């Protein structure tokens, strides 16, 4: 019924009348709008690369701005080629035991539908890769980072993605639900970021030991308005990320997904704002911005299967959780994450995925019903299995990858290069030519 109504609306909007109906079949009209919608959604998600670049640049120091831009540019450029060559095949090729794809390398034999689907998926792969950039900012060798981008988009992300988004993936067959990628995309990038940041070590001067006690020094970013612009771009692009994952331009659930996405982002920002207000005594802008992103990440898994009320709760809890997580990683574990990427994408991604097992109401998907709506512990258990499995896969593979880079001297820049700034030491240029950039920290 939804399809029929959508087709009627399309016919009226295009002024087709009887002639429109005679020229095209409903199937042809639906296929055309699926094509338009998925390519448009892919463009929105691609624009999120600009959002990530602005957030990371704004929340780090001016002397590293060009390096951040280069990493975000190359995440997509290198990642797109890797995903074309092998990533798509490992993720969506013929399944081997539900664990890995084995066909369509270089998207061989592609028709227009495969080109459409690849275009929509490659932007998700690039998103997973670019999450790591912020967590490892200001002290990572550019050459080592390029190698990482190839491996995450070509190997790490596609294999765990196959488990969940390929129809015959082992987690998919268990009933694991991750509609648009809280775990598939965001947690994969964040767990790799966690391992990378831990092996890389903190920025110079971040943690100072005094009389046996570790003093944590804040290293503020240089441009909060730029970071804010990045968050608004990401929020905008998220409508392609989540609503695009309906995979159909004639699916009226696009509106439901857009509403739950909006509400979760809003309450995420509110939750983080009030948490920072209570914790720090002032409503912190950067924390509030990360709260909006936390709400977006948190709702991404369940956006289609939770009600607006559920979305409000999930976003609010994610906004609170991201503040607690950032403080824990920084003050307790002493893992230096300049932009809070691990907390936003990893912790809140895992939380949002698990929340499906609590808040899924069974209206849009009768097979996915959470504990709070009479579904028992079954779906919750499946969600937990998926979160743990992906965490283990990414941590192990990222540890091997970053461990090799560290052992070969390709992971961290020298102390001198870090002090000068990566714009000059890694790229031989300045992002703010004519301005004095103080590089004593």
Coordinates of C-alpha atoms in Angstrom, one line a residue:
X1 CA 0.0 0.0 0.0
X2 CA 2.9 2.4 0.8
X3 CA 4.4 1.7 -2.6
X4 CA 1.1 2.3 -4.4
X5 CA 0.6 5.6 -2.6
X6 CA 4.1 6.8 -3.3
X7 CA 3.7 6.1 -7.0
X8 CA 0.4 8.0 -7.1
X9 CA 2.2 11.0 -5.5
X10 CA 5.0 10.8 -7.9
X11 CA 2.6 10.7 -10.9
X12 CA 0.8 13.8 -9.6
X13 CA 4.0 15.7 -8.9
X14 CA 5.2 15.0 -12.4
X15 CA 1.9 15.9 -13.9
X16 CA 1.8 12.5 -15.5
X17 CA -1.9 11.7 -15.4
X18 CA -3.1 8.9 -17.7
X19 CA -0.2 9.4 -20.2
X20 CA 2.3 9.0 -17.4
X21 CA 0.7 5.7 -16.3
X22 CA 0.7 4.4 -19.8
X23 CA 4.3 5.2 -20.5
X24 CA 5.9 3.6 -17.5
X25 CA 5.0 0.6 -15.3
X26 CA 4.9 1.0 -11.5
X27 CA 8.0 -1.2 -11.3
X28 CA 9.9 1.1 -13.7
X29 CA 8.8 4.2 -11.8
X30 CA 9.9 2.6 -8.5
X31 CA 13.3 1.6 -9.9
X32 CA 13.9 5.1 -11.2
X33 CA 13.1 6.7 -7.9
X34 CA 15.3 4.1 -6.1
X35 CA 18.1 5.1 -8.3
X36 CA 17.6 8.9 -7.7
X37 CA 17.2 8.5 -4.0
X38 CA 20.2 6.2 -3.4
X39 CA 22.6 8.4 -5.5
X40 CA 21.3 11.5 -3.7
X41 CA 21.7 9.8 -0.3
X42 CA 25.2 8.8 -1.3
X43 CA 26.0 12.4 -2.1
X44 CA 24.8 13.5 1.3
X45 CA 26.9 10.9 3.0
X46 CA 29.9 11.9 0.9
X47 CA 29.4 15.5 2.1
X48 CA 29.9 14.2 5.6
X49 CA 33.6 13.9 4.8
X50 CA 33.6 17.7 4.8
X51 CA 31.9 17.6 8.2
X52 CA 34.5 15.3 9.7
X53 CA 37.3 17.4 8.3
X54 CA 35.8 20.6 9.8
X55 CA 35.1 19.0 13.2
X56 CA 38.6 17.5 13.4
X57 CA 40.3 20.7 12.2
X58 CA 38.4 22.9 14.6
X59 CA 39.1 20.7 17.6
X60 CA 42.8 20.5 17.0
X61 CA 45.6 23.0 16.7
X62 CA 46.2 25.4 13.8
X63 CA 49.6 23.9 13.0
X64 CA 48.0 20.6 12.0
X65 CA 45.0 21.8 10.0
X66 CA 46.4 20.9 6.6
X67 CA 47.3 17.5 7.8
X68 CA 43.7 16.9 9.0
X69 CA 42.4 18.0 5.6
X70 CA 44.8 15.7 3.7
X71 CA 43.8 12.7 5.8
X72 CA 40.1 13.2 5.2
X73 CA 40.7 13.7 1.5
X74 CA 42.8 10.5 1.3
X75 CA 40.4 8.5 3.4
X76 CA 37.9 8.7 0.7
X77 CA 40.2 8.7 -2.3
X78 CA 42.4 5.8 -1.2
X79 CA 39.4 4.1 0.4
X80 CA 37.2 4.3 -2.7
X81 CA 39.8 2.5 -4.8
X82 CA 40.4 -0.2 -2.2
X83 CA 36.6 -0.7 -1.8
X84 CA 36.2 -0.9 -5.6
X85 CA 39.0 -3.5 -5.9
X86 CA 38.3 -5.8 -3.0
X87 CA 36.1 -4.3 -0.3
X88 CA 32.8 -4.7 -2.1
X89 CA 33.6 -8.3 -3.0
X90 CA 34.5 -9.2 0.6
X91 CA 31.3 -7.5 1.9
X92 CA 28.7 -8.4 -0.7
X93 CA 30.2 -11.2 -2.8
X94 CA 29.0 -14.8 -2.6
X95 CA 29.3 -15.8 1.0
X96 CA 31.7 -18.3 2.4
X97 CA 30.1 -19.7 5.5
X98 CA 28.5 -16.4 6.4
X99 CA 31.9 -14.9 7.2
X100 CA 33.3 -13.4 4.0
X101 CA 32.4 -12.6 0.4
X102 CA 34.2 -14.2 -2.5
X103 CA 33.1 -12.7 -5.8
X104 CA 32.6 -9.4 -7.7
X105 CA 36.2 -8.2 -7.2
X106 CA 36.6 -4.9 -9.0
X107 CA 32.8 -5.0 -9.2
X108 CA 33.1 -7.2 -12.2
X109 CA 30.0 -7.7 -14.4
X110 CA 28.3 -4.7 -12.8
X111 CA 25.0 -3.4 -14.2
X112 CA 23.3 -0.1 -13.3
X113 CA 21.9 -1.6 -10.0
X114 CA 25.3 -2.8 -8.9
X115 CA 26.9 0.6 -9.7
X116 CA 24.1 2.3 -7.7
X117 CA 24.6 0.0 -4.7
X118 CA 28.4 0.3 -4.8
X119 CA 28.1 4.1 -4.9
X120 CA 25.9 4.1 -1.8
X121 CA 28.1 1.7 0.1
X122 CA 31.5 3.2 -0.7
X123 CA 30.6 6.4 1.2
X124 CA 29.8 4.3 4.3
X125 CA 33.2 2.6 4.0
X126 CA 34.9 6.0 3.8
X127 CA 33.0 7.1 6.9
X128 CA 34.4 4.2 8.9
X129 CA 37.9 5.0 7.9
X130 CA 37.8 8.8 8.6
X131 CA 36.7 8.3 12.2
X132 CA 40.2 7.2 13.1
X133 CA 41.7 10.5 11.8
X134 CA 40.5 12.6 14.7
X135 CA 41.5 10.2 17.5
X136 CA 45.0 9.9 16.2
X137 CA 45.4 13.5 15.2
X138 CA 48.5 15.7 15.6
X139 CA 51.1 13.0 15.9
X140 CA 50.6 10.3 13.2
X141 CA 52.8 9.8 10.2
X142 CA 50.9 10.5 7.0
X143 CA 52.4 7.6 5.1
X144 CA 51.4 5.2 7.8
X145 CA 47.9 6.6 7.9
X146 CA 47.5 6.0 4.1
X147 CA 48.3 2.3 4.7
X148 CA 45.7 2.2 7.4
X149 CA 43.1 3.7 5.1
X150 CA 43.6 0.9 2.6
X151 CA 43.3 -1.9 5.1
X152 CA 40.2 -0.7 6.9
X153 CA 38.2 0.0 3.7
X154 CA 39.6 -3.0 1.8
X155 CA 39.6 -5.6 4.6
X156 CA 38.6 -4.8 8.2
X157 CA 35.3 -3.0 7.5
X158 CA 34.0 -5.2 4.7
X159 CA 34.4 -8.5 6.5
X160 CA 32.5 -7.5 9.6
X161 CA 30.1 -5.7 7.4
X162 CA 29.5 -9.0 5.6
X163 CA 28.5 -10.6 8.8
X164 CA 25.7 -8.1 9.3
X165 CA 24.6 -6.5 6.0
X166 CA 25.0 -9.4 3.6
X167 CA 21.8 -11.5 3.6
X168 CA 23.7 -14.7 4.4
X169 CA 26.1 -13.2 7.0
X170 CA 26.2 -15.2 10.2
X171 CA 25.0 -12.3 12.4
X172 CA 22.3 -11.4 9.9
X173 CA 20.9 -14.9 10.1
X174 CA 20.8 -14.7 13.9
X175 CA 18.5 -11.6 13.5
X176 CA 21.1 -8.9 14.5
X177 CA 19.7 -5.5 13.6
X178 CA 21.8 -2.5 12.6
X179 CA 19.7 -0.5 10.2
X180 CA 22.3 2.1 9.1
X181 CA 25.5 1.3 10.9
X182 CA 25.9 2.2 14.5
X183 CA 28.1 -0.9 14.7
X184 CA 28.8 -1.8 11.1
X185 CA 30.3 1.7 10.4
X186 CA 30.8 3.8 13.5
X187 CA 32.0 1.2 16.0
X188 CA 34.3 -0.3 13.5
X189 CA 36.0 3.0 12.9
X190 CA 36.0 3.9 16.6
X191 CA 37.5 0.5 17.9
X192 CA 40.3 0.9 15.3
X193 CA 40.8 4.5 16.6
X194 CA 40.9 3.2 20.2
X195 CA 43.7 0.7 19.3
X196 CA 45.5 3.2 17.2
X197 CA 45.4 6.0 19.8
X198 CA 46.6 3.6 22.5
X199 CA 49.5 2.3 20.5
X200 CA 50.4 5.7 19.2
X201 CA 50.5 7.3 22.7
X202 CA 49.4 10.8 23.8
X203 CA 50.4 14.1 22.3
X204 CA 53.4 15.8 23.8
X205 CA 52.5 17.5 27.1
X206 CA 49.1 16.0 27.4
X207 CA 49.8 13.8 30.4
X208 CA 52.4 15.1 32.9
X209 CA 53.6 13.0 35.8
X210 CA 54.2 15.1 39.0
X211 CA 55.1 13.5 42.3
X212 CA 53.8 10.2 41.1
X213 CA 50.4 11.6 40.0
X214 CA 49.4 12.1 36.4
X215 CA 48.2 15.6 35.6
X216 CA 45.9 15.9 32.6
X217 CA 46.4 19.0 30.5
X218 CA 43.7 20.2 28.2
X219 CA 44.9 21.0 24.6
X220 CA 42.1 23.2 23.2
X221 CA 41.3 23.3 19.5
X222 CA 41.9 26.4 17.5
X223 CA 38.5 27.1 15.9
X224 CA 35.3 26.2 17.6
X225 CA 33.0 27.8 14.9
X226 CA 34.7 25.6 12.3
X227 CA 34.0 22.5 14.5
X228 CA 30.4 23.7 14.9
X229 CA 30.0 24.0 11.1
X230 CA 31.3 20.5 10.8
X231 CA 28.7 19.1 13.2
X232 CA 25.9 20.8 11.3
X233 CA 27.2 19.4 8.1
X234 CA 27.4 15.9 9.6
X235 CA 23.8 16.3 10.9
X236 CA 22.7 17.3 7.5
X237 CA 24.5 14.4 5.8
X238 CA 23.0 12.0 8.4
X239 CA 19.7 12.2 6.6
X240 CA 21.3 10.5 3.7
X241 CA 23.1 8.1 6.1
X242 CA 19.9 6.9 7.9
X243 CA 17.0 7.8 5.6
X244 CA 19.0 6.6 2.6
X245 CA 19.3 3.2 4.3
X246 CA 15.7 2.5 3.5
X247 CA 17.2 1.7 0.1
X248 CA 14.1 2.9 -1.8
X249 CA 13.0 6.3 -3.0
X250 CA 9.3 5.2 -2.8
X251 CA 9.5 3.9 0.8
X252 CA 7.3 6.1 3.0
X253 CA 9.3 5.1 6.1
X254 CA 11.9 7.6 4.9
X255 CA 9.8 10.1 7.0
X256 CA 9.8 7.9 10.1
X257 CA 13.6 7.5 9.9
X258 CA 14.2 11.2 9.4
X259 CA 12.0 12.0 12.5
X260 CA 13.7 9.6 14.8
X261 CA 17.1 10.8 13.5
X262 CA 16.2 14.4 14.2
X263 CA 14.9 13.7 17.7
X264 CA 17.8 11.6 18.8
X265 CA 20.3 14.2 17.7
X266 CA 18.4 17.0 19.4
X267 CA 18.2 15.2 22.8
X268 CA 21.8 14.1 22.4
X269 CA 22.9 17.7 22.3
X270 CA 20.5 18.6 25.2
X271 CA 21.8 15.7 27.3
X272 CA 25.4 16.5 26.8
X273 CA 24.8 20.2 27.4
X274 CA 23.1 19.7 30.8
X275 CA 25.7 17.0 31.8
X276 CA 28.6 19.4 31.1
X277 CA 26.7 22.2 32.9
X278 CA 26.3 20.1 36.0
X279 CA 29.8 18.5 35.8
X280 CA 31.9 21.5 34.8
X281 CA 29.7 24.4 36.0
X282 CA 29.1 25.8 32.5
X283 CA 27.3 24.5 29.4
X284 CA 30.3 23.6 27.2
X285 CA 29.8 24.2 23.4
X286 CA 32.3 21.5 22.2
X287 CA 30.7 18.9 24.5
X288 CA 27.2 19.9 23.4
X289 CA 28.3 19.5 19.7
X290 CA 29.7 16.1 20.4
X291 CA 26.4 15.3 22.2
X292 CA 24.5 15.9 18.9
X293 CA 26.8 13.5 17.1
X294 CA 26.5 11.0 20.0
X295 CA 22.7 11.1 19.5
X296 CA 23.0 10.6 15.8
X297 CA 25.4 7.6 16.2
X298 CA 23.2 6.1 18.9
X299 CA 20.0 6.2 16.8
X300 CA 21.6 4.9 13.6
X301 CA 21.1 1.2 14.4
X302 CA 17.5 1.4 15.5
X303 CA 16.2 4.4 13.6
X304 CA 13.7 2.4 11.7
X305 CA 12.5 0.1 14.5
X306 CA 12.0 2.5 17.4
X307 CA 9.3 5.0 18.0
X308 CA 9.9 8.8 18.3
X309 CA 9.7 8.4 22.1
X310 CA 12.3 5.7 21.9
X311 CA 14.5 8.0 19.8
X312 CA 14.2 10.8 22.4
X313 CA 15.4 8.4 25.2
X314 CA 18.2 6.9 23.1
X315 CA 19.5 10.3 22.1
X316 CA 19.3 11.7 25.6
X317 CA 21.2 8.7 27.1
X318 CA 23.8 8.9 24.4
X319 CA 24.4 12.6 25.1
X320 CA 25.0 11.8 28.7
X321 CA 27.1 8.8 28.0
X322 CA 29.5 10.5 25.6
X323 CA 30.5 13.0 28.3
X324 CA 31.1 10.3 30.9
X325 CA 33.1 8.2 28.3
X326 CA 35.3 11.1 27.2
X327 CA 36.1 11.9 30.8
X328 CA 36.9 8.2 31.6
X329 CA 39.2 7.7 28.6
X330 CA 41.0 10.9 29.3
X331 CA 41.2 11.1 33.0
X332 CA 41.3 7.4 34.0
X333 CA 42.7 5.4 31.0
X334 CA 44.9 8.3 29.8
X335 CA 44.1 7.6 26.1
X336 CA 44.5 10.8 24.1
X337 CA 41.6 11.3 21.7
X338 CA 41.6 15.0 20.7
X339 CA 38.0 15.0 19.2
X340 CA 36.3 12.3 21.4
X341 CA 35.9 10.0 18.4
X342 CA 36.1 6.8 20.4
X343 CA 33.4 7.9 22.8
X344 CA 31.1 9.4 20.1
X345 CA 31.3 6.6 17.6
X346 CA 32.5 3.6 19.6
X347 CA 30.8 3.8 23.0
X348 CA 27.6 5.4 21.7
X349 CA 27.6 3.2 18.6
X350 CA 27.7 0.1 20.9
X351 CA 25.0 1.6 23.1
X352 CA 22.7 2.4 20.2
X353 CA 23.1 -1.1 18.8
X354 CA 22.3 -2.7 22.2
X355 CA 19.4 -0.2 22.6
X356 CA 17.6 -1.9 19.7
X357 CA 17.2 -4.9 22.0
X358 CA 15.4 -2.7 24.5
X359 CA 13.4 -0.1 22.5
X360 CA 12.5 -1.8 19.2
X361 CA 8.7 -1.7 19.1
X362 CA 7.9 -4.3 16.4
X363 CA 5.8 -2.0 14.4
X364 CA 7.9 -1.7 11.2
X365 CA 9.7 -5.0 11.8
X366 CA 7.7 -7.6 13.7
X367 CA 10.8 -9.8 13.9
X368 CA 12.7 -7.2 15.9
X369 CA 11.0 -6.5 19.2
X370 CA 12.9 -5.2 22.3
X371 CA 12.7 -6.1 25.9
X372 CA 10.6 -3.1 26.8
X373 CA 7.9 -4.0 24.2
X374 CA 7.5 -7.6 25.3
X375 CA 10.1 -9.2 23.1
X376 CA 12.0 -10.8 26.0
X377 CA 15.8 -11.0 26.1
X378 CA 16.2 -12.7 22.7
X379 CA 16.9 -9.6 20.6
X380 CA 18.9 -8.0 23.3
X381 CA 21.2 -11.1 23.5
X382 CA 21.7 -11.1 19.7
X383 CA 22.6 -7.4 19.7
X384 CA 25.1 -8.0 22.5
X385 CA 26.7 -10.9 20.5
X386 CA 27.1 -8.7 17.5
X387 CA 28.6 -5.8 19.4
X388 CA 31.1 -8.1 21.1
X389 CA 32.0 -10.0 17.9
X390 CA 32.7 -6.8 15.9
X391 CA 34.7 -5.3 18.8
X392 CA 36.9 -8.4 19.0
X393 CA 37.4 -8.5 15.2
X394 CA 38.4 -4.9 14.9
X395 CA 40.6 -4.8 18.0
X396 CA 42.6 -7.8 16.9
X397 CA 43.0 -6.8 13.3
X398 CA 43.7 -3.1 14.2
X399 CA 46.3 -4.2 16.8
X400 CA 48.1 -6.2 14.2
X401 CA 48.0 -3.4 11.6
X402 CA 49.0 -0.6 13.9
X403 CA 51.5 -2.9 15.7
X404 CA 53.3 -3.5 12.4
X405 CA 53.3 0.2 11.5
X406 CA 54.7 1.0 15.0
X407 CA 57.4 -1.7 14.7
X408 CA 58.5 -0.4 11.3
X409 CA 58.6 3.2 12.4
X410 CA 55.7 4.3 10.3
X411 CA 53.2 5.2 13.0
X412 CA 54.3 8.3 15.0
X413 CA 56.2 11.4 13.9
X414 CA 59.3 12.6 15.8
X415 CA 59.0 14.9 18.8
X416 CA 60.5 17.7 16.7
X417 CA 58.0 17.2 13.9
X418 CA 55.1 17.1 16.4
X419 CA 56.3 20.4 17.9
X420 CA 56.7 22.1 14.6
X421 CA 53.3 20.9 13.5
X422 CA 52.4 18.3 10.8
X423 CA 51.5 20.9 8.2
X424 CA 55.2 21.9 7.9
X425 CA 56.9 18.6 8.9
X426 CA 54.6 16.3 6.8
X427 CA 53.4 18.5 4.0
X428 CA 55.8 21.4 3.8
X429 CA 53.2 24.1 4.0
X430 CA 51.1 26.2 6.4
X431 CA 47.3 26.3 6.5
X432 CA 47.2 29.9 7.7
X433 CA 49.9 31.6 5.7
X434 CA 50.8 35.0 7.1
X435 CA 49.6 34.2 10.6
X436 CA 52.0 33.5 13.5
X437 CA 51.3 29.9 14.7
X438 CA 52.9 29.4 18.1
X439 CA 54.3 25.9 18.2
X440 CA 55.6 25.5 21.8
X441 CA 53.1 22.8 22.6

